[in-house]
PDB file of C-alpha atoms in Angstrom:
ATOM      1  CA  UNK A   1      32.563  20.967 -17.564  1.00 89.00           C
ATOM      2  CA  UNK A   2      28.913  21.571 -16.652  1.00 91.00           C
ATOM      3  CA  UNK A   3      27.440  24.198 -14.330  1.00 90.00           C
ATOM      4  CA  UNK A   4      24.139  25.994 -13.772  1.00 93.00           C
ATOM      5  CA  UNK A   5      23.607  29.742 -13.528  1.00 93.00           C
ATOM      6  CA  UNK A   6      20.756  32.141 -12.924  1.00 94.00           C
ATOM      7  CA  UNK A   7      20.913  35.892 -13.442  1.00 95.00           C
ATOM      8  CA  UNK A   8      18.896  38.149 -11.149  1.00 94.00           C
ATOM      9  CA  UNK A   9      17.818  41.690 -12.001  1.00 95.00           C
ATOM     10  CA  UNK A  10      20.172  43.343  -9.524  1.00 96.00           C
ATOM     11  CA  UNK A  11      23.242  41.641 -11.004  1.00 96.00           C
ATOM     12  CA  UNK A  12      22.053  42.406 -14.541  1.00 96.00           C
ATOM     13  CA  UNK A  13      21.627  46.105 -13.699  1.00 96.00           C
ATOM     14  CA  UNK A  14      25.112  46.228 -12.172  1.00 96.00           C
ATOM     15  CA  UNK A  15      26.558  44.636 -15.291  1.00 96.00           C
ATOM     16  CA  UNK A  16      24.797  47.169 -17.545  1.00 95.00           C
ATOM     17  CA  UNK A  17      26.157  50.079 -15.500  1.00 95.00           C
ATOM     18  CA  UNK A  18      29.642  48.541 -15.491  1.00 95.00           C
ATOM     19  CA  UNK A  19      29.636  48.027 -19.259  1.00 94.00           C
ATOM     20  CA  UNK A  20      28.438  51.595 -19.850  1.00 93.00           C
ATOM     21  CA  UNK A  21      30.632  53.443 -17.377  1.00 92.00           C
ATOM     22  CA  UNK A  22      33.886  51.665 -18.198  1.00 92.00           C
ATOM     23  CA  UNK A  23      34.104  53.245 -21.646  1.00 92.00           C
ATOM     24  CA  UNK A  24      36.707  56.032 -21.861  1.00 94.00           C
ATOM     25  CA  UNK A  25      34.295  58.497 -23.492  1.00 92.00           C
ATOM     26  CA  UNK A  26      31.723  57.979 -20.745  1.00 90.00           C
ATOM     27  CA  UNK A  27      34.323  58.321 -18.000  1.00 91.00           C
ATOM     28  CA  UNK A  28      35.780  61.512 -19.483  1.00 92.00           C
ATOM     29  CA  UNK A  29      32.396  63.093 -20.227  1.00 88.00           C
ATOM     30  CA  UNK A  30      31.003  62.242 -16.772  1.00 90.00           C
ATOM     31  CA  UNK A  31      34.119  63.582 -15.026  1.00 91.00           C
ATOM     32  CA  UNK A  32      34.028  66.746 -17.123  1.00 88.00           C
ATOM     33  CA  UNK A  33      30.328  67.151 -16.313  1.00 88.00           C
ATOM     34  CA  UNK A  34      31.004  66.900 -12.574  1.00 88.00           C
ATOM     35  CA  UNK A  35      33.800  69.471 -12.819  1.00 87.00           C
ATOM     36  CA  UNK A  36      31.623  71.878 -14.806  1.00 85.00           C
ATOM     37  CA  UNK A  37      28.729  71.448 -12.362  1.00 84.00           C
ATOM     38  CA  UNK A  38      31.009  72.255  -9.418  1.00 85.00           C
ATOM     39  CA  UNK A  39      32.378  75.262 -11.292  1.00 84.00           C
ATOM     40  CA  UNK A  40      28.828  76.408 -12.057  1.00 83.00           C
ATOM     41  CA  UNK A  41      27.770  76.048  -8.414  1.00 82.00           C
ATOM     42  CA  UNK A  42      30.832  77.982  -7.246  1.00 83.00           C
ATOM     43  CA  UNK A  43      30.028  80.685  -9.776  1.00 83.00           C
ATOM     44  CA  UNK A  44      26.367  80.854  -8.707  1.00 81.00           C
ATOM     45  CA  UNK A  45      27.414  81.332  -5.075  1.00 82.00           C
ATOM     46  CA  UNK A  46      29.507  84.306  -6.159  1.00 79.00           C
ATOM     47  CA  UNK A  47      32.831  82.923  -4.915  1.00 76.00           C
ATOM     48  CA  UNK A  48      34.423  82.556  -8.338  1.00 75.00           C
ATOM     49  CA  UNK A  49      33.711  83.650 -11.879  1.00 77.00           C
ATOM     50  CA  UNK A  50      34.411  81.146 -14.651  1.00 75.00           C
ATOM     51  CA  UNK A  51      32.268  82.693 -17.366  1.00 78.00           C
ATOM     52  CA  UNK A  52      29.807  79.782 -17.338  1.00 74.00           C
ATOM     53  CA  UNK A  53      26.179  80.279 -18.179  1.00 78.00           C
ATOM     54  CA  UNK A  54      23.691  78.810 -15.675  1.00 77.00           C
ATOM     55  CA  UNK A  55      21.947  77.021 -18.542  1.00 80.00           C
ATOM     56  CA  UNK A  56      25.244  75.362 -19.452  1.00 76.00           C
ATOM     57  CA  UNK A  57      25.627  74.078 -15.891  1.00 79.00           C
ATOM     58  CA  UNK A  58      22.019  72.883 -15.895  1.00 82.00           C
ATOM     59  CA  UNK A  59      22.627  70.927 -19.101  1.00 83.00           C
ATOM     60  CA  UNK A  60      25.488  68.978 -17.538  1.00 84.00           C
ATOM     61  CA  UNK A  61      23.492  68.410 -14.347  1.00 86.00           C
ATOM     62  CA  UNK A  62      20.704  67.023 -16.514  1.00 87.00           C
ATOM     63  CA  UNK A  63      23.228  64.670 -18.159  1.00 86.00           C
ATOM     64  CA  UNK A  64      24.527  63.449 -14.802  1.00 89.00           C
ATOM     65  CA  UNK A  65      20.988  62.605 -13.653  1.00 90.00           C
ATOM     66  CA  UNK A  66      19.269  61.614 -16.908  1.00 91.00           C
ATOM     67  CA  UNK A  67      21.754  59.124 -18.371  1.00 89.00           C
ATOM     68  CA  UNK A  68      21.946  56.832 -15.299  1.00 93.00           C
ATOM     69  CA  UNK A  69      18.163  57.017 -14.844  1.00 95.00           C
ATOM     70  CA  UNK A  70      17.543  56.073 -18.474  1.00 95.00           C
ATOM     71  CA  UNK A  71      20.124  53.293 -18.282  1.00 95.00           C
ATOM     72  CA  UNK A  72      18.450  51.915 -15.157  1.00 96.00           C
ATOM     73  CA  UNK A  73      14.943  51.936 -16.663  1.00 96.00           C
ATOM     74  CA  UNK A  74      16.094  50.538 -20.003  1.00 96.00           C
ATOM     75  CA  UNK A  75      18.070  47.699 -18.373  1.00 96.00           C
ATOM     76  CA  UNK A  76      15.188  46.890 -15.992  1.00 96.00           C
ATOM     77  CA  UNK A  77      12.743  46.805 -18.920  1.00 96.00           C
ATOM     78  CA  UNK A  78      15.082  44.613 -20.996  1.00 95.00           C
ATOM     79  CA  UNK A  79      15.501  42.187 -18.110  1.00 96.00           C
ATOM     80  CA  UNK A  80      11.750  42.025 -17.437  1.00 95.00           C
ATOM     81  CA  UNK A  81      10.924  41.427 -21.114  1.00 95.00           C
ATOM     82  CA  UNK A  82      13.537  38.708 -21.712  1.00 91.00           C
ATOM     83  CA  UNK A  83      12.283  35.443 -20.209  1.00 88.00           C
ATOM     84  CA  UNK A  84      15.401  33.502 -21.250  1.00 87.00           C
ATOM     85  CA  UNK A  85      17.728  35.704 -19.234  1.00 90.00           C
ATOM     86  CA  UNK A  86      15.562  35.270 -16.125  1.00 92.00           C
ATOM     87  CA  UNK A  87      15.545  31.487 -16.056  1.00 93.00           C
ATOM     88  CA  UNK A  88      18.207  29.054 -14.883  1.00 95.00           C
ATOM     89  CA  UNK A  89      20.613  28.071 -17.640  1.00 94.00           C
ATOM     90  CA  UNK A  90      22.882  25.054 -17.703  1.00 95.00           C
ATOM     91  CA  UNK A  91      26.170  25.550 -19.541  1.00 94.00           C
ATOM     92  CA  UNK A  92      28.366  22.761 -20.787  1.00 95.00           C
ATOM     93  CA  UNK A  93      31.824  23.626 -22.067  1.00 93.00           C
ATOM     94  CA  UNK A  94      34.099  21.291 -23.924  1.00 92.00           C
ATOM     95  CA  UNK A  95      37.291  22.134 -25.798  1.00 89.00           C
ATOM     96  CA  UNK A  96      35.285  22.519 -29.013  1.00 92.00           C
ATOM     97  CA  UNK A  97      31.852  23.860 -28.090  1.00 94.00           C
ATOM     98  CA  UNK A  98      29.566  25.601 -25.642  1.00 95.00           C
ATOM     99  CA  UNK A  99      26.076  24.200 -25.039  1.00 95.00           C
ATOM    100  CA  UNK A 100      23.494  26.222 -23.133  1.00 94.00           C
ATOM    101  CA  UNK A 101      20.183  24.720 -22.040  1.00 94.00           C
ATOM    102  CA  UNK A 102      17.194  26.383 -20.467  1.00 91.00           C
ATOM    103  CA  UNK A 103      13.441  25.878 -20.316  1.00 90.00           C
ATOM    104  CA  UNK A 104      12.417  25.707 -23.942  1.00 87.00           C
ATOM    105  CA  UNK A 105      15.787  26.189 -25.629  1.00 90.00           C
ATOM    106  CA  UNK A 106      19.081  24.486 -26.369  1.00 93.00           C
ATOM    107  CA  UNK A 107      21.909  26.377 -28.032  1.00 92.00           C
ATOM    108  CA  UNK A 108      25.185  24.969 -29.283  1.00 93.00           C
ATOM    109  CA  UNK A 109      28.092  27.155 -30.405  1.00 91.00           C
ATOM    110  CA  UNK A 110      31.516  26.213 -31.661  1.00 93.00           C
ATOM    111  CA  UNK A 111      34.113  27.919 -29.494  1.00 93.00           C
ATOM    112  CA  UNK A 112      36.355  28.687 -32.461  1.00 90.00           C
ATOM    113  CA  UNK A 113      33.513  30.769 -33.938  1.00 91.00           C
ATOM    114  CA  UNK A 114      33.207  33.113 -30.959  1.00 93.00           C
ATOM    115  CA  UNK A 115      33.812  36.814 -31.459  1.00 94.00           C
ATOM    116  CA  UNK A 116      35.343  37.593 -28.067  1.00 95.00           C
ATOM    117  CA  UNK A 117      35.566  36.311 -24.491  1.00 95.00           C
ATOM    118  CA  UNK A 118      35.900  38.751 -21.637  1.00 95.00           C
ATOM    119  CA  UNK A 119      36.222  38.134 -17.924  1.00 95.00           C
ATOM    120  CA  UNK A 120      35.314  40.749 -15.356  1.00 95.00           C
ATOM    121  CA  UNK A 121      35.461  40.477 -11.593  1.00 94.00           C
ATOM    122  CA  UNK A 122      31.966  38.943 -11.469  1.00 95.00           C
ATOM    123  CA  UNK A 123      31.237  37.681 -14.993  1.00 96.00           C
ATOM    124  CA  UNK A 124      32.341  35.781 -18.048  1.00 96.00           C
ATOM    125  CA  UNK A 125      31.010  37.513 -21.155  1.00 96.00           C
ATOM    126  CA  UNK A 126      31.085  35.120 -24.112  1.00 96.00           C
ATOM    127  CA  UNK A 127      30.388  37.203 -27.209  1.00 95.00           C
ATOM    128  CA  UNK A 128      28.794  35.464 -30.203  1.00 93.00           C
ATOM    129  CA  UNK A 129      29.104  38.743 -32.148  1.00 93.00           C
ATOM    130  CA  UNK A 130      29.958  42.337 -31.347  1.00 92.00           C
ATOM    131  CA  UNK A 131      26.544  42.897 -29.686  1.00 90.00           C
ATOM    132  CA  UNK A 132      25.326  39.434 -28.582  1.00 92.00           C
ATOM    133  CA  UNK A 133      26.836  37.712 -25.555  1.00 93.00           C
ATOM    134  CA  UNK A 134      26.165  34.910 -23.121  1.00 93.00           C
ATOM    135  CA  UNK A 135      26.315  36.376 -19.618  1.00 95.00           C
ATOM    136  CA  UNK A 136      27.778  33.882 -17.164  1.00 95.00           C
ATOM    137  CA  UNK A 137      27.881  35.032 -13.520  1.00 95.00           C
ATOM    138  CA  UNK A 138      30.832  33.721 -11.539  1.00 95.00           C
ATOM    139  CA  UNK A 139      28.813  33.685  -8.305  1.00 94.00           C
ATOM    140  CA  UNK A 140      27.229  30.408  -9.437  1.00 89.00           C
ATOM    141  CA  UNK A 141      30.591  28.757 -10.154  1.00 93.00           C
ATOM    142  CA  UNK A 142      33.110  26.985  -7.967  1.00 92.00           C
ATOM    143  CA  UNK A 143      36.730  28.272  -8.046  1.00 93.00           C
ATOM    144  CA  UNK A 144      37.913  25.180  -9.938  1.00 93.00           C
ATOM    145  CA  UNK A 145      35.166  25.727 -12.539  1.00 93.00           C
ATOM    146  CA  UNK A 146      36.327  29.331 -13.040  1.00 94.00           C
ATOM    147  CA  UNK A 147      39.910  28.146 -13.515  1.00 93.00           C
ATOM    148  CA  UNK A 148      38.807  25.349 -15.851  1.00 93.00           C
ATOM    149  CA  UNK A 149      36.751  27.739 -17.969  1.00 94.00           C
ATOM    150  CA  UNK A 150      39.688  30.164 -18.193  1.00 94.00           C
ATOM    151  CA  UNK A 151      41.905  27.308 -19.373  1.00 93.00           C
ATOM    152  CA  UNK A 152      39.385  26.307 -22.059  1.00 93.00           C
ATOM    153  CA  UNK A 153      39.292  29.898 -23.321  1.00 93.00           C
ATOM    154  CA  UNK A 154      43.094  30.306 -23.173  1.00 92.00           C
ATOM    155  CA  UNK A 155      43.503  27.317 -25.486  1.00 90.00           C
ATOM    156  CA  UNK A 156      41.392  28.979 -28.202  1.00 89.00           C
ATOM    157  CA  UNK A 157      43.170  30.674 -31.067  1.00 86.00           C
ATOM    158  CA  UNK A 158      42.012  33.542 -33.221  1.00 86.00           C
ATOM    159  CA  UNK A 159      39.591  34.914 -30.607  1.00 90.00           C
ATOM    160  CA  UNK A 160      39.953  38.146 -28.664  1.00 92.00           C
ATOM    161  CA  UNK A 161      40.488  37.256 -24.993  1.00 93.00           C
ATOM    162  CA  UNK A 162      40.444  39.499 -21.937  1.00 92.00           C
ATOM    163  CA  UNK A 163      40.824  37.138 -19.005  1.00 92.00           C
ATOM    164  CA  UNK A 164      41.914  37.633 -15.409  1.00 85.00           C
ATOM    165  CA  UNK A 165      45.088  35.916 -14.274  1.00 71.00           C
TER     166      UNK A 165
END
């Protein structure tokens, strides 16, 4: 199976936010921050007293604003500095290997040596290791290609899989 993909900056930024804000710690800490900010605002208006210091509320407000801003700028900078991620890539999947070709590079990986394969609503994330992944957007694939790729991954053994049904 062969198909071509191209990642744009908007999709890359969305993926970075998704991968960051799906973690339980991030979800819990962000939710707690929102609750504490609301409590701090209610206390500052004089309606309720929770015993919160204004500086404490300001710290959580800083977190709510700073972390997404830093994530946005870091992801935008990473995308702009990585020429390979910006160019069209042709993927070829067989039962044994994955070949990716772009301008100036060809990469071949045995599928049985992958670390993990994860499918989200919009992406296939094919992890070579815990931190390195091939990002394959589904928007560039036909429905039968998505199904075929899922079937290739389902037939692999010894690899962590998180695929949609």
